[in-house]
Coordinates of C-alpha atoms in Angstrom, one line a residue:
Chain A
M26 CA 40.7 186.3 153.7
L27 CA 43.2 187.3 156.3
N28 CA 44.9 184.5 158.1
V29 CA 44.1 185.0 161.8
G30 CA 45.1 181.6 163.0
S31 CA 48.1 180.9 165.2
H32 CA 51.0 179.1 163.5
C33 CA 52.3 176.0 165.2
A34 CA 55.8 174.8 164.4
I35 CA 57.5 171.5 165.1
G36 CA 61.3 171.7 165.2
G37 CA 61.3 175.0 163.2
L38 CA 59.1 173.4 160.5
N39 CA 55.9 175.2 159.9
I40 CA 52.9 172.7 159.9
D41 CA 51.3 174.7 157.1
F42 CA 54.4 174.1 155.0
L43 CA 54.5 170.4 155.9
I44 CA 50.9 169.9 154.9
N45 CA 51.3 171.9 151.7
I46 CA 54.3 169.8 150.7
V47 CA 52.6 166.5 151.5
L48 CA 49.4 167.4 149.7
L49 CA 51.2 168.7 146.7
G50 CA 53.2 165.4 146.6
F51 CA 49.9 163.4 146.7
L52 CA 48.5 165.7 144.0
V53 CA 51.4 165.0 141.6
C54 CA 51.2 161.2 142.3
T55 CA 47.4 161.3 141.7
A56 CA 47.8 163.2 138.4
L57 CA 50.4 160.7 137.2
A58 CA 48.1 157.8 138.2
I59 CA 45.2 159.3 136.3
V60 CA 47.3 159.6 133.2
F61 CA 48.6 156.0 133.4
T62 CA 45.3 154.3 134.4
K63 CA 43.7 152.5 131.5
N64 CA 40.4 151.8 133.2
L65 CA 38.2 154.9 132.9
L66 CA 36.2 154.1 136.0
A67 CA 39.4 154.0 138.1
S68 CA 40.4 157.3 136.5
A69 CA 37.1 158.9 137.4
M70 CA 37.5 157.7 141.0
L71 CA 41.1 159.1 141.0
T72 CA 39.8 162.5 139.8
G73 CA 37.7 162.4 142.9
I74 CA 40.8 162.0 145.0
Y75 CA 42.5 164.8 143.1
S76 CA 39.6 167.1 143.8
L77 CA 39.6 166.2 147.5
L78 CA 43.3 167.0 147.7
T79 CA 42.8 170.3 145.9
A80 CA 40.2 171.3 148.4
G81 CA 42.4 170.3 151.3
F82 CA 45.1 172.5 149.8
F83 CA 42.6 175.4 149.4
V84 CA 41.7 175.0 153.1
V85 CA 45.3 175.1 154.2
M86 CA 45.8 178.3 152.1
D87 CA 42.8 179.8 153.9
A88 CA 40.7 180.1 150.7
V89 CA 37.7 178.7 152.5
D90 CA 35.0 179.7 150.0
V91 CA 37.0 178.1 147.1
A92 CA 37.4 174.9 149.1
F93 CA 33.7 174.9 149.6
T94 CA 33.0 175.1 145.9
E95 CA 35.6 172.5 145.1
A96 CA 34.2 170.2 147.7
S97 CA 30.6 170.4 146.4
V98 CA 31.3 170.7 142.6
G99 CA 34.6 168.9 142.0
A100 CA 34.3 166.0 144.4
G101 CA 30.5 165.6 144.3
I102 CA 28.6 166.6 141.2
A103 CA 31.5 166.2 138.7
T104 CA 32.2 162.6 139.9
I105 CA 28.5 161.7 139.6
L106 CA 28.3 163.2 136.1
M107 CA 31.5 161.5 135.0
L108 CA 30.1 158.1 136.2
S109 CA 26.9 158.7 134.3
T110 CA 28.9 159.5 131.2
L111 CA 31.0 156.4 131.6
K112 CA 27.9 154.3 131.8
L113 CA 27.0 155.6 128.3
T114 CA 30.4 155.3 126.8
G115 CA 31.9 152.2 128.4
F116 CA 34.8 151.8 130.8
D117 CA 37.8 151.1 128.6
E118 CA 40.1 153.7 127.1
D119 CA 40.3 153.6 123.3
P120 CA 43.7 152.9 121.9
A121 CA 45.4 156.2 121.1
R122 CA 44.8 157.2 117.5
H123 CA 47.0 160.3 117.6
N124 CA 50.7 160.5 117.7
V125 CA 51.6 160.2 121.4
K126 CA 55.2 161.4 121.1
A127 CA 54.2 164.7 119.4
G128 CA 51.7 165.3 122.2
L129 CA 54.3 164.6 124.9
L130 CA 56.7 166.9 123.1
A131 CA 54.1 169.7 123.0
V132 CA 53.3 169.2 126.7
C133 CA 57.0 169.2 127.7
G134 CA 57.5 172.4 125.6
V135 CA 54.6 174.2 127.4
G136 CA 55.9 172.9 130.7
V137 CA 59.3 174.4 130.1
L138 CA 57.7 177.7 129.1
L139 CA 55.6 177.7 132.3
L140 CA 58.7 176.9 134.4
Y141 CA 60.5 179.7 132.7
G142 CA 57.5 182.0 133.5
I143 CA 57.7 181.0 137.2
V144 CA 61.2 182.6 137.4
D145 CA 59.6 186.1 137.1
M146 CA 56.9 185.4 139.6
P147 CA 57.1 186.7 143.2
V148 CA 57.8 184.3 146.0
F149 CA 54.8 182.2 147.1
G150 CA 52.9 184.1 149.8
S151 CA 55.1 187.3 149.4
P152 CA 53.2 190.3 150.8
T153 CA 54.7 192.6 148.2
A154 CA 53.4 190.5 145.2
P155 CA 51.5 192.8 142.7
V156 CA 48.3 190.9 143.4
H157 CA 48.4 192.0 147.0
M158 CA 49.3 195.6 146.2
H159 CA 46.6 196.5 143.7
V160 CA 43.0 196.4 145.0
A161 CA 43.4 193.8 147.8
P162 CA 44.2 196.4 150.6
H163 CA 41.2 198.4 149.6
Y164 CA 38.9 195.4 149.8
I165 CA 40.4 194.3 153.1
Y166 CA 40.3 197.7 154.9
Q167 CA 37.4 199.4 153.3
S168 CA 34.8 196.6 152.6
M169 CA 33.5 196.7 156.1
A170 CA 32.7 200.4 155.8
E171 CA 31.5 200.2 152.2
I172 CA 29.6 196.9 152.1
G173 CA 29.3 195.9 155.8
M174 CA 29.9 192.2 155.3
P175 CA 32.1 190.2 157.7
N176 CA 33.0 187.8 154.8
I177 CA 35.2 189.8 152.4
V178 CA 34.9 187.1 149.8
T179 CA 31.2 187.6 149.6
S180 CA 31.6 191.4 149.3
V181 CA 34.1 191.0 146.5
L182 CA 32.2 188.3 144.7
A183 CA 28.7 189.8 144.8
S184 CA 29.3 193.5 145.0
Y185 CA 32.7 194.7 143.9
R186 CA 32.9 192.1 141.2
G187 CA 29.2 191.8 140.6
Y188 CA 29.6 191.9 136.8
D189 CA 31.9 188.9 136.8
T190 CA 29.6 186.9 139.0
F191 CA 26.7 187.8 136.7
G192 CA 28.8 186.5 133.8
E193 CA 29.5 183.3 135.7
T194 CA 25.8 182.8 136.4
V195 CA 25.0 183.3 132.7
V196 CA 27.8 180.7 131.9
V197 CA 26.2 178.2 134.2
F198 CA 22.8 178.8 132.6
T199 CA 24.3 178.5 129.1
A200 CA 25.9 175.2 130.1
G201 CA 22.4 174.0 131.2
I202 CA 21.0 175.0 127.8
G203 CA 23.8 173.3 126.1
V204 CA 23.2 170.0 127.9
L205 CA 19.4 170.3 127.2
A206 CA 20.1 170.8 123.5
L207 CA 22.5 167.9 123.3
L208 CA 20.8 165.3 125.5
G209 CA 17.3 166.8 125.6
A210 CA 15.4 163.6 126.4
S211 CA 13.0 165.3 128.6
N212 CA 10.0 164.3 126.5
H213 CA 10.8 160.7 126.9
V214 CA 8.3 159.1 129.2
P215 CA 9.9 155.9 130.7
Q216 CA 7.6 153.1 131.7
S217 CA 7.3 152.7 135.4
R218 CA 10.1 150.4 136.6
V219 CA 11.1 149.3 140.0
A220 CA 13.4 151.9 141.6
P221 CA 17.0 150.7 141.1
M222 CA 17.9 150.6 144.8
S223 CA 14.6 149.3 146.1
Q224 CA 16.1 146.4 147.9
H225 CA 18.7 148.5 149.8
I226 CA 16.8 149.3 153.0
I227 CA 19.7 150.8 154.9
L228 CA 20.4 153.2 152.0
R229 CA 16.8 154.2 151.7
V230 CA 16.3 154.8 155.4
V231 CA 19.6 156.7 155.7
S232 CA 18.8 158.9 152.7
K233 CA 15.3 159.6 154.0
V234 CA 16.9 160.8 157.3
L235 CA 19.7 162.7 155.5
I236 CA 17.8 164.6 152.8
P237 CA 16.0 167.1 155.0
P238 CA 19.3 168.1 156.9
I239 CA 21.0 168.5 153.5
F240 CA 18.3 170.9 152.4
L241 CA 18.6 172.8 155.7
F242 CA 22.4 172.9 155.3
A243 CA 22.0 174.3 151.8
L244 CA 19.8 177.0 153.1
Y245 CA 22.3 177.8 155.9
V246 CA 25.1 178.0 153.3
Q247 CA 23.0 180.2 151.1
F248 CA 22.0 182.8 153.7
H249 CA 25.1 182.5 156.0
G250 CA 27.4 183.3 153.1
D251 CA 27.6 186.9 154.2
Y252 CA 29.1 185.9 157.6
G253 CA 31.0 182.7 156.9
P254 CA 32.2 180.6 154.0
G255 CA 29.4 179.9 151.5
G256 CA 27.1 181.6 149.1
G257 CA 24.8 180.9 146.1
F258 CA 27.1 178.6 144.1
Q259 CA 27.9 176.3 146.9
A260 CA 24.3 176.3 148.3
G261 CA 22.9 175.6 144.8
V262 CA 25.1 172.6 144.4
I263 CA 24.3 171.2 147.8
F264 CA 20.6 171.6 147.2
A265 CA 20.9 169.8 143.9
A266 CA 23.0 167.1 145.6
A267 CA 20.1 166.3 147.9
I268 CA 17.7 165.9 144.9
I269 CA 20.2 163.8 143.0
L270 CA 20.6 161.6 146.0
Y271 CA 16.8 161.2 146.1
S272 CA 16.5 160.3 142.5
M273 CA 19.4 157.8 142.7
I274 CA 17.8 156.0 145.6
F275 CA 14.1 156.2 144.8
G276 CA 14.4 156.2 141.0
L277 CA 14.3 158.9 138.4
D278 CA 10.6 158.6 137.8
T279 CA 9.7 159.3 141.4
A280 CA 12.0 162.3 141.5
R281 CA 10.5 163.6 138.3
S282 CA 7.0 163.3 139.7
V283 CA 8.1 165.3 142.7
I284 CA 10.0 167.9 140.8
S285 CA 8.4 169.2 137.7
Q286 CA 10.9 169.5 134.9
P287 CA 9.3 172.6 133.2
L288 CA 9.3 174.4 136.5
I289 CA 13.0 173.6 137.0
R290 CA 13.7 174.9 133.5
L291 CA 11.8 178.1 134.3
L292 CA 13.7 178.5 137.6
S293 CA 17.1 178.2 135.9
A294 CA 16.2 181.2 133.8
F295 CA 14.6 183.0 136.7
G296 CA 17.8 183.0 138.8
V297 CA 19.7 184.8 136.0
M298 CA 16.7 187.2 135.5
L299 CA 16.6 188.0 139.3
Y300 CA 20.3 188.9 139.2
G301 CA 19.9 191.0 136.1
C302 CA 16.8 192.7 137.5
V303 CA 18.7 193.8 140.7
G304 CA 21.2 195.5 138.4
I305 CA 18.5 197.2 136.3
V306 CA 16.7 198.4 139.4
S307 CA 19.8 200.1 140.6
L308 CA 20.3 201.5 137.1
L309 CA 16.8 202.9 137.2
N310 CA 17.5 204.5 140.6
G311 CA 20.2 206.6 139.0
H312 CA 23.2 204.5 140.0
N313 CA 25.5 202.2 138.1
F314 CA 24.4 198.7 137.0
L315 CA 24.6 196.4 140.0
D316 CA 25.4 199.2 142.4
Y317 CA 23.3 198.0 145.3
S318 CA 23.6 201.3 147.3
A319 CA 20.6 202.4 145.2
L320 CA 18.3 199.8 146.6
A321 CA 17.6 201.4 150.0
H322 CA 18.0 204.8 151.7
D323 CA 21.0 203.6 153.6
P324 CA 23.7 202.5 151.2
L325 CA 24.8 199.7 153.6
H326 CA 21.3 198.3 153.8
G327 CA 21.1 198.5 150.0
Q328 CA 24.3 196.5 149.7
H329 CA 22.8 193.9 152.1
Y330 CA 19.6 193.6 150.1
G331 CA 21.4 193.5 146.8
I332 CA 23.8 190.8 147.9
L333 CA 21.0 188.7 149.4
L334 CA 19.0 188.9 146.2
V335 CA 21.9 188.3 143.9
E336 CA 23.1 185.3 145.9
L337 CA 19.6 183.9 145.8
G338 CA 19.5 184.3 142.0
V339 CA 22.8 182.5 141.7
G340 CA 21.7 179.7 144.1
I341 CA 18.4 179.2 142.2
T342 CA 20.1 179.0 138.8
V343 CA 22.9 176.7 139.9
A344 CA 20.6 174.3 141.7
S345 CA 18.2 174.0 138.9
V346 CA 20.8 173.7 136.2
M347 CA 22.6 170.9 138.2
I348 CA 19.3 169.1 138.6
L349 CA 18.5 169.5 134.9
I350 CA 21.9 168.2 133.8
F351 CA 21.6 165.2 136.1
F352 CA 18.0 164.4 135.0
N353 CA 19.0 164.5 131.4
F354 CA 22.1 162.4 131.8
A355 CA 20.2 159.8 133.9
S356 CA 17.3 159.6 131.5
R357 CA 19.7 159.1 128.6
V358 CA 21.3 156.3 130.5
D359 CA 17.9 154.7 131.1
M360 CA 17.0 155.1 127.5
V361 CA 20.2 153.4 126.3
Q362 CA 19.6 150.5 128.8
E363 CA 16.0 150.1 127.6
E364 CA 17.2 149.9 124.0
Q365 CA 19.7 147.2 125.0
Chain B
M17 CA 48.2 167.1 169.9
F18 CA 46.5 168.4 166.8
V19 CA 49.8 168.3 164.9
A20 CA 50.2 164.7 165.8
A21 CA 46.7 164.0 164.6
I22 CA 47.4 165.7 161.3
V23 CA 50.6 163.8 160.7
G24 CA 48.7 160.5 161.5
L25 CA 46.0 161.5 159.1
L26 CA 48.5 162.3 156.3
V27 CA 50.1 158.9 156.8
S28 CA 46.8 157.1 156.6
M29 CA 45.9 159.2 153.5
L30 CA 49.1 157.9 152.0
F31 CA 48.1 154.3 152.6
A32 CA 44.7 154.9 151.1
L33 CA 46.4 156.6 148.1
V34 CA 48.7 153.6 147.6
R35 CA 45.8 151.2 147.6
A36 CA 44.0 153.4 145.1
F37 CA 46.9 153.3 142.7
L38 CA 47.8 149.6 143.1
G39 CA 44.3 148.3 143.8
P40 CA 44.2 145.0 141.8
T41 CA 40.4 145.4 141.2
I42 CA 38.3 148.4 140.7
Y43 CA 36.5 147.8 144.0
D44 CA 39.8 148.5 145.9
T45 CA 40.0 151.8 144.1
I46 CA 36.4 152.7 145.0
L47 CA 36.9 151.7 148.6
S48 CA 40.2 153.6 148.9
V49 CA 38.6 156.8 147.4
N50 CA 35.9 156.5 150.1
V51 CA 38.5 156.1 152.8
F52 CA 40.4 159.0 151.4
G53 CA 37.3 161.2 151.5
T54 CA 36.8 160.4 155.1
K55 CA 40.4 161.2 155.9
T56 CA 40.0 164.5 154.1
V57 CA 37.0 165.4 156.2
L58 CA 39.0 164.6 159.3
L59 CA 42.0 166.5 158.1
I60 CA 40.0 169.7 157.4
A61 CA 38.2 169.4 160.8
V62 CA 41.5 168.9 162.7
F63 CA 43.2 171.6 160.7
G64 CA 40.4 174.0 161.6
F65 CA 40.9 173.4 165.3
L66 CA 44.7 173.7 164.9
M67 CA 44.3 177.1 163.3
G68 CA 41.6 178.3 165.7
R69 CA 39.1 178.5 162.9
P70 CA 36.2 176.2 163.8
D71 CA 34.2 177.5 160.8
F72 CA 36.2 175.0 158.7
L73 CA 33.8 172.5 160.1
D74 CA 31.2 173.7 157.6
I75 CA 33.5 172.5 154.8
A76 CA 34.1 169.2 156.5
L77 CA 30.3 168.8 156.8
V78 CA 29.9 169.5 153.1
Y79 CA 32.5 166.8 152.3
A80 CA 30.8 164.3 154.5
L81 CA 27.5 164.9 152.8
I82 CA 28.9 165.0 149.3
N83 CA 31.0 161.9 149.9
F84 CA 27.9 160.0 150.9
V85 CA 26.1 161.0 147.7
G86 CA 29.1 160.1 145.6
V87 CA 29.4 156.7 147.3
V88 CA 25.8 156.0 146.5
A89 CA 26.4 156.8 142.9
V90 CA 29.4 154.6 142.7
A91 CA 27.6 151.8 144.5
R92 CA 24.7 152.0 142.0
L93 CA 27.2 151.8 139.2
A94 CA 29.0 148.9 140.7
Q95 CA 25.7 147.1 141.2
S96 CA 24.7 147.5 137.6
L97 CA 28.2 146.4 136.5
L98 CA 27.9 143.3 138.7
R99 CA 24.5 142.6 137.2
D100 CA 25.8 142.8 133.7
K101 CA 28.6 140.5 134.6
V102 CA 26.3 138.0 136.1
A103 CA 24.0 138.2 133.1
M104 CA 27.0 137.6 130.8
L105 CA 28.1 134.6 132.9
I106 CA 24.6 133.1 132.8
A107 CA 24.5 133.7 129.0
C108 CA 27.9 132.0 128.7
V109 CA 26.8 129.0 130.7
C110 CA 23.6 128.7 128.8
D111 CA 25.5 128.9 125.5
S112 CA 27.9 126.2 126.5
Q113 CA 25.1 123.9 127.7
W114 CA 22.6 124.2 124.9
D115 CA 24.2 125.8 122.0
C116 CA 26.2 122.8 120.8

């Protein structure tokens, strides 16, 4: 997106630049700390910091939609899944069985090659960089007339690059199938136990109050993605986060009785199908696959309908796959604990 | 004004980061990650106002929500860790009393 903000400077030093340098310094320190930490739980927590820093960095670079995704996926869901995994595997790092020095040598070699590659790259933020000369001006100047969306990122993601996003959605769906195939403990019926956090009244009350606004916010992110930062991916993850919160506080069994697992499985496929069907409808109307201009008499309206439906498909798939993955991880954790 | 706030936030982020790295126990790390998350929320919000882009507040909101969910997950894990530890301690005490 275009940077429309005013630049403030202190003593000739651009505040953007200052924040970038500080955040990058933090990032390097965090990466080193992750490498040197032996306790895996501490490592997982530090990756949370890493993700927070990255998202701050994206915000400073004005990549708001990416920051949004990083916030919801990297800092939220990824940490939760890592913690569930650690509960299964234990918290201590195994002693290295491979040759550490050879690995270090390989990493250093690749690092030197990468540094060598940087020499040829254009200066950071240079307006004459090839990436800004190719299709970017077309997107920036023409997308309002062609697509009619104030948020250029959504236009590019859902319309100009509709194929890529379709591919990403299929990847998310495939990941869900992979987790189901590996951990598929869905037929396991746990005996009714007391919810793990039943004695935490504050958490229960706060969650009860928070969950409806989280759902509302997810819907806002889903349908406001055309006008501001957001879209299907982010909304799906936020939606799933609310359900994950519910199942963490009130127990997996309660959550499962609210959300039927077969329905979620069906929905995860339905989202991908919705996306593909939009493409096929435009194909049947005599246009290219995923050319939404075919969906209505007015091409701009067609684009709006198409993007709305496609984002909805992405959101449904992402939310249901996230819920599926979490349910399977959590039920596996419960199974292991019961065996013990 | 906003610049001063940002500098202050960056400094406090540094303190949280130091505690996360040095933290003698795992609970220090957990707490400092939580503090760091809050600081990031504030940083993004203040930066949005500095750049005249109040829509950054959406991202700050997501952070606040996600942070809460993450903290609940960590708290649950810590609770179960603590329970294991207590169980182990009780087992040890019982062993030393009766298993001789």
